[in-house]
Coordinates of C-alpha atoms in Angstrom, one line a residue:
X6 CA 35.6 -122.7 -92.3
X7 CA 37.3 -124.8 -89.6
X8 CA 40.0 -127.3 -90.8
X9 CA 39.2 -130.9 -89.9
X10 CA 41.3 -134.0 -89.9
X11 CA 42.2 -135.1 -93.5
X12 CA 41.3 -131.7 -95.0
X13 CA 44.2 -129.9 -96.7
X14 CA 44.6 -126.3 -97.7
X15 CA 43.6 -126.8 -101.3
X16 CA 40.4 -128.5 -100.3
X17 CA 39.6 -125.6 -98.0
X18 CA 40.4 -123.0 -100.6
X19 CA 38.0 -124.7 -103.1
X20 CA 35.2 -124.9 -100.6
X21 CA 35.7 -121.3 -99.4
X22 CA 35.4 -120.0 -102.9
X23 CA 32.2 -121.9 -103.5
X24 CA 30.9 -120.8 -100.1
X25 CA 31.5 -117.2 -101.0
X26 CA 29.6 -117.7 -104.3
X27 CA 26.8 -119.5 -102.6
X28 CA 26.4 -116.8 -99.9
X29 CA 26.3 -114.1 -102.5
X30 CA 24.3 -115.7 -105.3
X31 CA 22.4 -118.7 -104.0
X32 CA 21.4 -117.8 -100.4
X33 CA 19.4 -114.8 -101.4
X34 CA 17.2 -117.0 -103.6
X35 CA 16.7 -119.9 -101.2
X36 CA 13.5 -118.8 -99.5
X37 CA 12.0 -117.8 -102.8
X38 CA 12.8 -121.2 -104.4
X39 CA 11.2 -122.9 -101.4
X40 CA 8.1 -120.7 -101.2
X41 CA 7.3 -120.8 -104.9
X42 CA 8.7 -124.3 -105.6
X43 CA 10.9 -122.8 -108.3
X44 CA 13.6 -125.1 -109.8
X45 CA 17.1 -124.8 -108.5
X46 CA 18.4 -125.3 -112.0
X47 CA 18.4 -121.5 -112.3
X48 CA 21.8 -121.7 -110.6
X49 CA 23.3 -124.1 -113.1
X50 CA 25.0 -121.3 -115.2
X51 CA 26.8 -119.8 -112.3
X52 CA 27.7 -123.1 -110.7
X53 CA 29.1 -124.3 -114.1
X54 CA 31.4 -121.3 -114.3
X55 CA 32.9 -122.4 -110.9
X56 CA 33.2 -126.0 -112.2
X57 CA 30.7 -127.4 -109.7
X58 CA 28.5 -129.2 -112.3
X59 CA 31.5 -131.4 -113.2
X60 CA 33.2 -131.5 -109.8
X61 CA 32.7 -135.3 -109.6
X62 CA 34.5 -135.9 -112.9
X63 CA 38.2 -136.1 -113.8
X64 CA 40.0 -133.6 -115.9
X65 CA 40.0 -136.1 -118.9
X66 CA 36.2 -135.4 -119.2
X67 CA 36.4 -131.7 -118.5
X68 CA 35.9 -131.9 -114.8
X69 CA 38.2 -130.0 -112.4
X70 CA 39.6 -133.2 -111.0
X71 CA 39.3 -132.2 -107.4
X72 CA 39.6 -134.6 -104.5
X73 CA 36.6 -136.4 -103.0
X74 CA 37.2 -134.3 -99.8
X75 CA 36.9 -131.0 -101.8
X76 CA 33.7 -132.4 -103.3
X77 CA 32.1 -133.1 -99.9
X78 CA 33.2 -129.7 -98.6
X79 CA 31.7 -128.0 -101.7
X80 CA 28.3 -129.7 -101.4
X81 CA 28.2 -128.9 -97.7
X82 CA 29.0 -125.3 -98.5
X83 CA 26.1 -125.1 -101.0
X84 CA 23.7 -126.9 -98.8
X85 CA 24.5 -124.5 -95.9
X86 CA 22.9 -121.8 -98.1
X87 CA 20.3 -123.8 -100.1
X88 CA 19.6 -127.6 -99.7
X89 CA 17.5 -127.7 -102.9
X90 CA 20.5 -126.5 -105.0
X91 CA 22.7 -129.2 -103.4
X92 CA 20.0 -131.8 -104.1
X93 CA 19.8 -130.7 -107.8
X94 CA 23.6 -131.0 -108.1
X95 CA 23.6 -134.4 -106.4
X96 CA 21.0 -135.7 -108.9
X97 CA 23.1 -134.6 -111.8
X98 CA 26.1 -136.4 -110.2
X99 CA 24.1 -139.6 -110.0
X100 CA 23.7 -139.5 -113.8
X101 CA 27.2 -138.5 -114.7
X102 CA 28.7 -141.0 -112.1
X103 CA 26.6 -143.7 -113.8
X104 CA 28.2 -142.9 -117.2
X105 CA 31.7 -142.5 -115.7
X106 CA 31.5 -145.8 -113.9
X107 CA 29.5 -147.9 -116.3
X108 CA 29.9 -146.6 -119.9
X109 CA 32.6 -147.0 -122.5
X110 CA 34.7 -144.0 -123.7
X111 CA 32.5 -143.3 -126.6
X112 CA 29.5 -142.6 -124.4
X113 CA 31.6 -140.8 -121.9
X114 CA 33.0 -138.5 -124.6
X115 CA 29.5 -137.7 -125.9
X116 CA 27.9 -136.8 -122.5
X117 CA 30.4 -136.1 -119.8
X118 CA 32.3 -133.0 -121.1
X119 CA 29.0 -131.2 -121.8
X120 CA 27.6 -132.2 -118.5
X121 CA 30.7 -131.0 -116.7
X122 CA 30.4 -127.6 -118.4
X123 CA 26.7 -127.4 -117.4
X124 CA 25.6 -127.5 -121.0
X125 CA 23.4 -130.5 -120.4
X126 CA 21.7 -131.7 -117.1
X127 CA 21.3 -135.3 -116.1
X128 CA 18.9 -137.4 -114.0
X129 CA 19.1 -140.9 -112.6
X130 CA 16.1 -143.2 -112.8
X131 CA 16.3 -146.2 -110.5
X132 CA 13.4 -145.9 -108.1
X133 CA 10.0 -147.3 -109.0
X134 CA 6.6 -147.0 -107.2
X135 CA 6.9 -150.6 -105.9
X136 CA 10.7 -150.9 -106.0
X137 CA 12.5 -148.3 -104.0
X138 CA 14.8 -150.0 -101.6
X139 CA 15.3 -153.2 -103.5
X140 CA 16.2 -152.7 -107.2
X141 CA 15.8 -156.4 -107.9
X142 CA 12.0 -155.8 -107.5
X143 CA 11.9 -153.3 -110.4
X144 CA 9.4 -153.9 -113.1
X145 CA 10.9 -151.7 -115.9
X146 CA 11.9 -153.9 -118.8
X147 CA 14.3 -153.4 -121.7
X148 CA 13.9 -155.8 -124.6
X149 CA 16.5 -156.0 -127.4
X150 CA 14.8 -155.6 -130.9
X151 CA 17.4 -155.5 -133.6
X152 CA 19.8 -152.7 -132.9
X153 CA 17.5 -151.0 -130.4
X154 CA 16.1 -151.6 -126.9
X155 CA 12.4 -151.2 -126.2
X156 CA 12.1 -149.7 -122.7
X157 CA 8.8 -150.1 -120.9
X158 CA 8.1 -149.1 -117.3
X159 CA 7.5 -146.3 -114.7
X160 CA 10.1 -144.6 -112.5
X161 CA 9.1 -142.5 -109.5
X162 CA 10.7 -139.6 -107.5
X163 CA 13.2 -138.9 -110.2
X164 CA 15.0 -135.7 -109.3
X165 CA 15.8 -133.3 -112.2
X166 CA 13.9 -135.4 -114.7
X167 CA 11.6 -132.6 -116.0
X168 CA 14.6 -130.3 -116.6
X169 CA 17.1 -132.9 -117.6
X170 CA 18.6 -133.3 -121.1
X171 CA 19.3 -137.0 -120.5
X172 CA 18.2 -139.6 -118.0
X173 CA 20.1 -142.7 -117.0
X174 CA 17.4 -145.4 -116.8
X175 CA 17.9 -148.7 -115.1
X176 CA 15.7 -151.6 -116.4
X177 CA 15.7 -155.4 -116.5
X178 CA 17.1 -157.0 -119.6
X179 CA 16.8 -160.5 -118.1
X180 CA 13.8 -160.6 -115.6
X181 CA 14.8 -164.1 -114.4
X182 CA 18.3 -163.1 -113.3
X183 CA 17.5 -160.9 -110.4
X184 CA 20.2 -158.2 -109.8
X185 CA 22.3 -159.7 -112.5
X186 CA 19.6 -159.0 -115.1
X187 CA 19.6 -155.2 -114.7
X188 CA 21.1 -152.9 -117.3
X189 CA 21.4 -149.1 -117.7
X190 CA 20.6 -146.9 -120.6
X191 CA 20.9 -143.2 -121.5
X192 CA 17.6 -141.8 -122.7
X193 CA 17.7 -138.4 -124.3
X194 CA 14.9 -135.9 -123.4
X195 CA 13.3 -135.8 -126.8
X196 CA 13.1 -139.6 -127.2
X197 CA 9.5 -140.5 -128.5
X198 CA 7.6 -142.4 -125.8
X199 CA 9.3 -140.7 -122.8
X200 CA 6.7 -139.0 -120.7
X201 CA 7.4 -136.9 -117.6
X202 CA 4.8 -135.8 -115.0
X203 CA 4.4 -132.5 -113.4
X204 CA 6.7 -132.1 -110.4
X205 CA 5.7 -133.7 -107.1
X206 CA 4.4 -131.4 -104.4
X207 CA 7.2 -131.9 -101.8
X208 CA 7.4 -131.1 -98.1
X209 CA 11.0 -129.8 -98.3
X210 CA 13.8 -129.2 -100.8
X211 CA 11.0 -127.8 -102.9
X212 CA 13.4 -126.3 -105.4
X213 CA 14.8 -129.8 -106.1
X214 CA 12.0 -131.0 -108.3
X215 CA 11.1 -134.7 -108.5
X216 CA 9.0 -136.4 -111.2
X217 CA 7.4 -139.6 -112.3
X218 CA 8.9 -140.9 -115.6
X219 CA 6.9 -143.2 -117.9
X220 CA 8.8 -145.1 -120.5
X221 CA 7.5 -146.7 -123.7
X222 CA 10.3 -145.9 -126.0
X223 CA 13.2 -147.2 -128.1
X224 CA 16.8 -146.3 -127.7
X225 CA 19.8 -147.5 -129.7
X226 CA 21.8 -150.4 -128.3
X227 CA 24.8 -148.1 -128.3
X228 CA 23.1 -146.1 -125.4
X229 CA 23.5 -149.0 -123.0
X230 CA 26.1 -148.5 -120.3
X231 CA 28.5 -151.4 -120.4
X232 CA 27.5 -155.0 -120.8
X233 CA 24.0 -156.4 -120.3
X234 CA 23.4 -157.2 -116.7
X235 CA 26.1 -154.8 -115.4
X236 CA 23.6 -152.1 -114.3
X237 CA 23.2 -153.2 -110.7
X238 CA 26.9 -153.2 -110.0
X239 CA 27.1 -149.7 -111.6
X240 CA 24.1 -148.4 -109.5
X241 CA 25.6 -149.7 -106.2
X242 CA 28.9 -147.9 -106.9
X243 CA 27.1 -144.8 -107.9
X244 CA 25.1 -144.9 -104.6
X245 CA 28.3 -145.3 -102.6
X246 CA 29.4 -142.0 -104.0
X247 CA 25.9 -140.4 -103.7
X248 CA 25.5 -141.3 -100.0
X249 CA 28.5 -139.1 -99.3
X250 CA 26.8 -136.3 -101.2
X251 CA 23.7 -136.8 -99.0
X252 CA 25.9 -136.8 -95.9
X253 CA 27.5 -133.5 -97.1
X254 CA 24.1 -132.0 -97.7
X255 CA 23.1 -133.1 -94.1
X256 CA 26.2 -131.4 -92.8
X257 CA 25.6 -128.2 -94.6
X258 CA 22.0 -127.9 -93.3
X259 CA 23.1 -128.9 -89.8
X260 CA 25.9 -126.2 -89.8
X261 CA 23.4 -123.5 -90.9
X262 CA 20.9 -124.6 -88.2
X263 CA 23.5 -124.7 -85.4
X264 CA 25.0 -121.3 -86.4
X265 CA 21.5 -119.8 -86.3
X266 CA 20.8 -121.4 -82.8
X267 CA 24.1 -120.0 -81.4
X268 CA 23.4 -116.5 -82.8
X269 CA 19.8 -116.5 -81.5
X270 CA 20.8 -117.7 -78.0
X271 CA 23.3 -114.8 -77.7
X272 CA 20.9 -112.1 -78.7
X273 CA 17.6 -113.3 -77.3
X274 CA 17.0 -111.9 -73.9
X275 CA 14.9 -113.7 -71.2
X276 CA 14.5 -111.7 -67.9
X277 CA 17.2 -109.4 -69.1
X278 CA 19.8 -112.2 -69.7
X279 CA 20.9 -113.8 -72.9
X280 CA 19.3 -117.2 -73.6
X281 CA 22.9 -118.5 -73.9
X282 CA 23.4 -118.0 -70.2
X283 CA 20.9 -120.8 -69.4
X284 CA 22.5 -124.1 -68.7
X285 CA 19.8 -126.0 -70.4
X286 CA 20.4 -124.1 -73.7
X287 CA 24.2 -124.6 -73.3
X288 CA 23.7 -128.4 -73.0
X289 CA 21.4 -128.4 -76.1
X290 CA 24.1 -126.6 -78.1
X291 CA 26.8 -128.9 -76.9
X292 CA 24.7 -132.0 -77.9
X293 CA 24.2 -130.4 -81.4
X294 CA 27.8 -129.7 -81.8
X295 CA 28.8 -133.2 -80.7
X296 CA 26.6 -134.8 -83.3
X297 CA 27.8 -132.4 -86.0
X298 CA 31.4 -133.2 -85.4
X299 CA 30.8 -136.9 -85.2
X300 CA 29.0 -136.8 -88.5
X301 CA 31.9 -134.9 -90.1
X302 CA 34.3 -137.5 -88.8
X303 CA 32.3 -140.4 -90.3
X304 CA 31.9 -138.6 -93.6
X305 CA 35.6 -137.7 -93.9
X306 CA 36.6 -141.3 -92.9
X307 CA 34.5 -142.6 -95.8
X308 CA 35.9 -139.8 -98.1
X309 CA 39.4 -140.8 -97.2
X310 CA 38.8 -144.4 -98.2
X311 CA 37.3 -143.3 -101.5
X312 CA 40.3 -141.1 -102.1
X313 CA 42.6 -144.1 -101.7
X314 CA 40.5 -146.2 -104.1
X315 CA 39.5 -148.6 -101.4
X316 CA 36.0 -150.1 -100.9
X317 CA 34.0 -147.7 -98.8
X318 CA 30.4 -149.1 -99.0
X319 CA 30.1 -149.6 -95.3
X320 CA 31.8 -146.3 -94.4
X321 CA 29.6 -144.4 -96.9
X322 CA 26.5 -146.0 -95.4
X323 CA 27.6 -145.1 -91.8
X324 CA 28.2 -141.5 -92.9
X325 CA 24.9 -141.2 -94.6
X326 CA 23.0 -142.8 -91.8
X327 CA 24.6 -140.8 -89.0
X328 CA 24.7 -137.4 -90.8
X329 CA 21.1 -137.6 -92.0
X330 CA 19.8 -138.5 -88.5
X331 CA 22.1 -135.9 -86.8
X332 CA 20.7 -133.1 -89.0
X333 CA 17.2 -134.1 -87.9
X334 CA 18.2 -133.8 -84.3
X335 CA 20.1 -130.5 -84.9
X336 CA 17.4 -128.7 -86.9
X337 CA 14.8 -129.8 -84.3
X338 CA 16.8 -128.4 -81.4
X339 CA 17.7 -125.3 -83.3
X340 CA 14.0 -124.6 -83.9
X341 CA 13.2 -125.3 -80.2
X342 CA 15.8 -122.8 -79.1
X343 CA 14.1 -120.2 -81.3
X344 CA 10.8 -120.9 -79.7
X345 CA 7.7 -119.7 -81.5
X346 CA 9.9 -117.6 -83.8
X347 CA 11.4 -120.7 -85.2
X348 CA 8.0 -122.0 -86.2
X349 CA 7.3 -119.0 -88.4
X350 CA 8.3 -118.7 -92.0
X351 CA 10.0 -115.4 -91.3
X352 CA 13.0 -117.4 -90.2
X353 CA 14.8 -120.3 -92.0
X354 CA 14.5 -122.8 -89.2
X355 CA 11.3 -124.4 -90.4
X356 CA 12.8 -124.7 -93.9
X357 CA 15.9 -126.4 -92.5
X358 CA 13.7 -128.8 -90.6
X359 CA 11.6 -129.6 -93.7
X360 CA 14.6 -129.9 -95.9
X361 CA 16.4 -132.2 -93.5
X362 CA 13.6 -134.8 -93.3
X363 CA 14.0 -136.4 -96.7
X364 CA 17.7 -137.1 -96.1
X365 CA 16.8 -140.1 -93.9
X366 CA 14.8 -141.5 -96.9
X367 CA 16.5 -141.0 -100.3
X368 CA 19.6 -142.8 -101.5
X369 CA 18.6 -145.6 -99.2
X370 CA 16.5 -145.1 -96.0
X371 CA 18.1 -145.2 -92.6
X372 CA 16.8 -148.8 -92.3
X373 CA 18.5 -149.8 -95.5
X374 CA 21.8 -148.2 -94.3
X375 CA 21.6 -150.2 -91.1
X376 CA 21.1 -153.4 -93.2
X377 CA 24.1 -152.6 -95.3
X378 CA 26.3 -152.0 -92.3
X379 CA 25.2 -155.2 -90.5
X380 CA 25.7 -157.3 -93.6
X381 CA 29.2 -156.0 -94.1
X382 CA 30.0 -156.8 -90.5
X383 CA 28.6 -160.3 -90.7
X384 CA 30.3 -161.0 -94.0
X385 CA 33.8 -160.1 -92.6

């Protein structure tokens, strides 16, 4: 693992340990999870032993308390071997980050230590069939009735929901207040009136299951995260963190695809000469490496600001945007270098290409990231 600007020895040691584990335990299962659409939650016990399931949490809540840089490196290491597993972990972080950022200590104590130990799995329910990019358009409602909230609505593309022990659900408590009327709630899996569909049939990251969640249930008011109307602010802070997770996943897939392309170009002979001797191939590899390193630089820049406790919304958006588009370019070129072999399922290139495609869509599409960046610039 090559050191990069802003990465210290401790960060590298953590990532290297996780990379060794992922190479030995996760990589051999990656093709099977994809082919059979088996859930990547099978890796939770092993990942929990390494502390990965709580890697986004401080030591106070039984997390390992690692730096944001170590977290990014760890996710990239896992994604290098299995993007579906990285996606499953990221969905869990969305839920636990919501509690860490938005809840009081009572709720944190009830959920975060067990989540950090991998004893319970979380999901994050924000997206709806008609309200993906703009949460203000959500139709899910939460009405206070005595000491309980009645939640009604439908959430869509909710990763981990079918396997999760709890779901952080965002709903409107004041429909007239726009973003300021959104609140968040923890809904436990056995709550009456919570219905979860069969997993969606996905193009890529097929081991990272996504579900539709229907709500017509009641939860105690004590399950609300923070004050009424604070949900949107919580969700936006959570997504700042999560966009770095998506960037890291992009980087991991891109590194795997580039390594495969370099190896193939060295061993594939055309007219008795290695493919790597062709200038056209060399230029393709150079362009791939250029985009990979630029994506790392943007991601580590955002991670550095997060480490300092400074606002990093624009930097996170830039990292997610660039890395998710770079991995699309890199996986496509890597497949092209492999020729017809890259299009077969005997090699992982076609899986890398399918897995990479969603990264330009979830946690805010590329178009939304460009809007965030532009608005931040114009508001300065």
